[in-house]
Tab-separated table of C-alpha atoms in Angstrom:
chain	number	residue	atom	x	y	z
J	1	UNK	CA	42.895	-60.393	3.182
J	2	UNK	CA	44.859	-59.417	6.277
J	3	UNK	CA	44.757	-55.837	7.454
J	4	UNK	CA	48.204	-54.189	7.549
J	5	UNK	CA	50.019	-52.940	10.635
J	6	UNK	CA	51.459	-49.444	10.350
J	7	UNK	CA	54.097	-47.775	12.505
J	8	UNK	CA	53.683	-44.393	14.141
J	9	UNK	CA	55.644	-42.020	16.367
J	10	UNK	CA	54.724	-39.357	18.898
J	11	UNK	CA	57.000	-36.943	20.688
J	12	UNK	CA	55.805	-36.430	24.265
J	13	UNK	CA	57.786	-34.161	26.609
J	14	UNK	CA	60.837	-34.614	24.460
J	15	UNK	CA	60.551	-38.409	24.393
J	16	UNK	CA	59.741	-40.308	21.211
J	17	UNK	CA	57.080	-42.962	21.628
J	18	UNK	CA	56.718	-45.554	18.883
J	19	UNK	CA	53.511	-47.500	18.384
J	20	UNK	CA	51.838	-49.861	15.937
J	21	UNK	CA	48.336	-49.528	14.495
J	22	UNK	CA	46.484	-52.474	13.010
J	23	UNK	CA	44.415	-50.901	10.256
J	24	UNK	CA	41.040	-52.477	10.873
J	25	UNK	CA	39.492	-49.575	8.973
J	26	UNK	CA	40.721	-51.396	5.848
J	27	UNK	CA	38.656	-54.536	6.444
J	28	UNK	CA	36.236	-53.336	3.763
J	29	UNK	CA	36.133	-50.643	1.106
J	30	UNK	CA	32.404	-50.193	1.704
J	31	UNK	CA	32.425	-49.743	5.469
J	32	UNK	CA	35.486	-50.857	7.413
J	33	UNK	CA	36.287	-51.149	11.088
J	34	UNK	CA	36.339	-53.899	13.674
J	35	UNK	CA	32.604	-54.569	13.277
J	36	UNK	CA	33.282	-56.218	9.940
J	37	UNK	CA	35.006	-59.021	11.843
J	38	UNK	CA	32.118	-59.126	14.304
J	39	UNK	CA	29.704	-59.683	11.427
J	40	UNK	CA	31.876	-62.284	9.714
J	41	UNK	CA	30.311	-65.180	11.604
J	42	UNK	CA	27.074	-63.457	12.626
J	43	UNK	CA	25.900	-63.039	9.041
J	44	UNK	CA	27.037	-66.589	8.299
J	45	UNK	CA	24.940	-67.907	11.195
J	46	UNK	CA	21.969	-65.880	10.001
J	47	UNK	CA	22.276	-67.231	6.449
J	48	UNK	CA	22.511	-70.808	7.736
J	49	UNK	CA	19.388	-70.374	9.838
J	50	UNK	CA	17.559	-68.792	6.923
J	51	UNK	CA	17.908	-71.811	4.646
J	52	UNK	CA	14.679	-73.361	5.934
J	53	UNK	CA	13.046	-70.017	6.793
J	54	UNK	CA	13.788	-67.500	3.991
J	55	UNK	CA	11.574	-64.892	5.647
J	56	UNK	CA	13.739	-64.635	8.746
J	57	UNK	CA	14.553	-61.052	9.688
J	58	UNK	CA	17.611	-59.585	11.368
J	59	UNK	CA	17.383	-56.903	14.037
J	60	UNK	CA	20.420	-54.985	15.235
J	61	UNK	CA	20.403	-52.882	18.416
J	62	UNK	CA	22.598	-49.947	19.312
J	63	UNK	CA	22.946	-46.270	20.077
J	64	UNK	CA	22.205	-43.598	17.505
J	65	UNK	CA	25.800	-43.536	16.310
J	66	UNK	CA	26.465	-47.274	16.579
J	67	UNK	CA	29.077	-48.652	14.185
J	68	UNK	CA	27.519	-52.088	14.613
J	69	UNK	CA	24.206	-50.788	13.258
J	70	UNK	CA	25.761	-49.170	10.184
J	71	UNK	CA	28.001	-52.166	9.446
J	72	UNK	CA	25.069	-54.587	9.706
J	73	UNK	CA	22.887	-52.500	7.411
J	74	UNK	CA	25.653	-51.997	4.833
J	75	UNK	CA	27.062	-55.524	4.734
J	76	UNK	CA	23.740	-57.290	5.196
J	77	UNK	CA	22.618	-55.806	1.893
J	78	UNK	CA	25.738	-57.036	0.074
J	79	UNK	CA	24.947	-60.724	0.536
J	80	UNK	CA	23.678	-62.794	-2.414
J	81	UNK	CA	20.259	-62.679	-0.755
J	82	UNK	CA	20.090	-59.214	0.866
J	83	UNK	CA	18.927	-59.329	4.462
J	84	UNK	CA	15.897	-57.486	5.750
J	85	UNK	CA	17.502	-55.437	8.510
J	86	UNK	CA	15.530	-53.861	11.335
J	87	UNK	CA	17.124	-51.326	13.677
J	88	UNK	CA	16.326	-50.629	17.317
J	89	UNK	CA	17.971	-47.399	18.437
J	90	UNK	CA	18.173	-47.816	22.198
J	91	UNK	CA	19.648	-44.499	23.320
J	92	UNK	CA	21.260	-41.293	22.044
J	93	UNK	CA	25.020	-40.926	22.109
J	94	UNK	CA	26.694	-39.116	24.978
J	95	UNK	CA	27.566	-35.511	24.020
J	96	UNK	CA	31.295	-36.252	23.824
J	97	UNK	CA	30.644	-39.321	21.673
J	98	UNK	CA	28.089	-37.857	19.284
J	99	UNK	CA	28.148	-39.705	15.975
J	100	UNK	CA	25.022	-38.466	14.259
J	101	UNK	CA	26.608	-39.021	10.856
J	102	UNK	CA	26.554	-42.774	11.487
J	103	UNK	CA	22.831	-42.678	12.218
J	104	UNK	CA	22.189	-40.706	9.035
J	105	UNK	CA	24.287	-43.216	7.107
J	106	UNK	CA	22.127	-46.098	8.331
J	107	UNK	CA	18.892	-44.214	7.645
J	108	UNK	CA	20.004	-43.597	4.072
J	109	UNK	CA	19.384	-47.311	3.448
J	110	UNK	CA	15.891	-48.792	3.177
J	111	UNK	CA	15.231	-50.449	6.547
J	112	UNK	CA	12.662	-53.121	7.265
J	113	UNK	CA	11.726	-51.457	10.567
J	114	UNK	CA	13.238	-49.004	12.995
J	115	UNK	CA	12.472	-47.468	16.364
J	116	UNK	CA	13.893	-44.856	18.700
J	117	UNK	CA	13.976	-44.474	22.504
J	118	UNK	CA	10.871	-42.276	22.249
J	119	UNK	CA	8.878	-45.419	21.464
J	120	UNK	CA	10.216	-47.750	24.168
J	121	UNK	CA	7.254	-50.139	24.203
J	122	UNK	CA	7.333	-50.368	20.434
J	123	UNK	CA	11.045	-51.089	20.577
J	124	UNK	CA	10.640	-53.872	23.142
J	125	UNK	CA	7.772	-55.428	21.226
J	126	UNK	CA	9.752	-55.218	18.005
J	127	UNK	CA	12.735	-56.969	19.618
J	128	UNK	CA	10.542	-59.751	21.031
J	129	UNK	CA	8.833	-60.238	17.687
J	130	UNK	CA	12.150	-60.187	15.841
J	131	UNK	CA	13.633	-62.828	18.151
J	132	UNK	CA	10.621	-65.068	17.510
J	133	UNK	CA	10.920	-64.894	13.728
J	134	UNK	CA	14.583	-64.151	13.201
J	135	UNK	CA	17.802	-63.058	14.887
J	136	UNK	CA	18.532	-60.128	17.190
J	137	UNK	CA	22.089	-58.791	17.417
J	138	UNK	CA	22.836	-57.182	20.809
J	139	UNK	CA	24.573	-53.801	21.174
J	140	UNK	CA	28.078	-53.989	19.786
J	141	UNK	CA	27.307	-57.412	18.337
J	142	UNK	CA	28.518	-58.912	21.600
J	143	UNK	CA	27.539	-62.558	21.304
J	144	UNK	CA	29.407	-65.815	20.690
J	145	UNK	CA	29.518	-65.462	16.902
J	146	UNK	CA	30.665	-61.847	17.159
J	147	UNK	CA	33.442	-62.657	19.625
J	148	UNK	CA	34.727	-65.438	17.348
J	149	UNK	CA	35.206	-62.856	14.611
J	150	UNK	CA	37.474	-60.864	16.911
J	151	UNK	CA	39.430	-63.997	17.838
J	152	UNK	CA	40.446	-64.135	14.188
J	153	UNK	CA	41.974	-60.655	14.538
J	154	UNK	CA	44.232	-61.861	17.352
J	155	UNK	CA	45.299	-64.947	15.409
J	156	UNK	CA	45.926	-62.847	12.315
J	157	UNK	CA	48.180	-60.540	14.305
J	158	UNK	CA	49.987	-63.576	15.703
J	159	UNK	CA	50.699	-64.722	12.140
J	160	UNK	CA	52.036	-61.290	11.200
J	161	UNK	CA	54.370	-61.268	14.194
J	162	UNK	CA	55.528	-64.865	13.685
J	163	UNK	CA	56.362	-64.097	10.037
J	164	UNK	CA	58.439	-61.077	11.052
J	165	UNK	CA	56.090	-58.673	9.306
J	166	UNK	CA	55.712	-56.640	12.516
J	167	UNK	CA	57.562	-56.645	15.869
J	168	UNK	CA	56.065	-58.209	18.956
J	169	UNK	CA	54.087	-55.531	20.850
J	170	UNK	CA	54.441	-55.244	24.592
J	171	UNK	CA	50.783	-54.365	25.097
J	172	UNK	CA	47.545	-53.890	23.181
J	173	UNK	CA	45.338	-50.844	23.613
J	174	UNK	CA	41.817	-50.508	22.240
J	175	UNK	CA	38.679	-48.472	22.944
J	176	UNK	CA	36.127	-50.275	25.100
J	177	UNK	CA	32.435	-50.378	24.270
J	178	UNK	CA	30.327	-53.520	24.454
J	179	UNK	CA	33.381	-55.660	25.246
J	180	UNK	CA	33.020	-57.844	22.137
J	181	UNK	CA	36.398	-56.939	20.636
J	182	UNK	CA	38.125	-57.178	24.006
J	183	UNK	CA	36.661	-60.626	24.692
J	184	UNK	CA	37.781	-61.863	21.288
J	185	UNK	CA	41.342	-60.589	21.746
J	186	UNK	CA	41.554	-62.148	25.211
J	187	UNK	CA	40.389	-65.507	23.843
J	188	UNK	CA	42.774	-65.217	20.896
J	189	UNK	CA	45.610	-64.439	23.295
J	190	UNK	CA	44.707	-67.477	25.403
J	191	UNK	CA	44.640	-69.650	22.277
J	192	UNK	CA	48.136	-68.503	21.357
J	193	UNK	CA	49.387	-69.479	24.802
J	194	UNK	CA	47.563	-72.808	24.656
J	195	UNK	CA	49.047	-73.675	21.279
J	196	UNK	CA	52.500	-72.316	22.236
J	197	UNK	CA	52.571	-70.023	19.226
J	198	UNK	CA	55.460	-67.614	18.739
J	199	UNK	CA	53.266	-64.707	19.778
J	200	UNK	CA	52.021	-64.872	23.346
J	201	UNK	CA	51.508	-61.303	24.587
J	202	UNK	CA	51.292	-60.470	28.241
J	203	UNK	CA	48.571	-57.824	27.827
């Protein structure tokens, strides 16, 4: 189902600023956020490739507090045939971005294999081995399948605007990490322009 768009207001220096928030945290009741869209096609690709090789494994890479890691572990286990997920923790979070709770959340699930930056050679070997016998998701899930999931977010928003559910925003703001979400929104924006849809934002 579509995620709703909520309105908000802030008073800054006596001026009221109105903004809209697309509630991507409601993409799933188990573990929401934009990474659910990233996984939408990634897990589908993995399942398709696993038809002839049931023993394929899935490795996800990220920082200690990576949302991509947690989302992959949580949603990979909800499939009809739960995925064997391996985790390669590449680096700790920066002090101002510490998200240790996410790491603990992932570790609370049984993992097929995991490594930390303290075992760099083991991590590299694990990634090479995983790529040979399965699929490796890069940090942030930033690959073609992941970006396509974010394109769907842009098209969904276009539908909500065209139906009059929400007003047309003048700009879109989002936090920047791996660039996967940004790339998907840019492509979705370009698609709207190409198809001459009602919503064709300038930013």
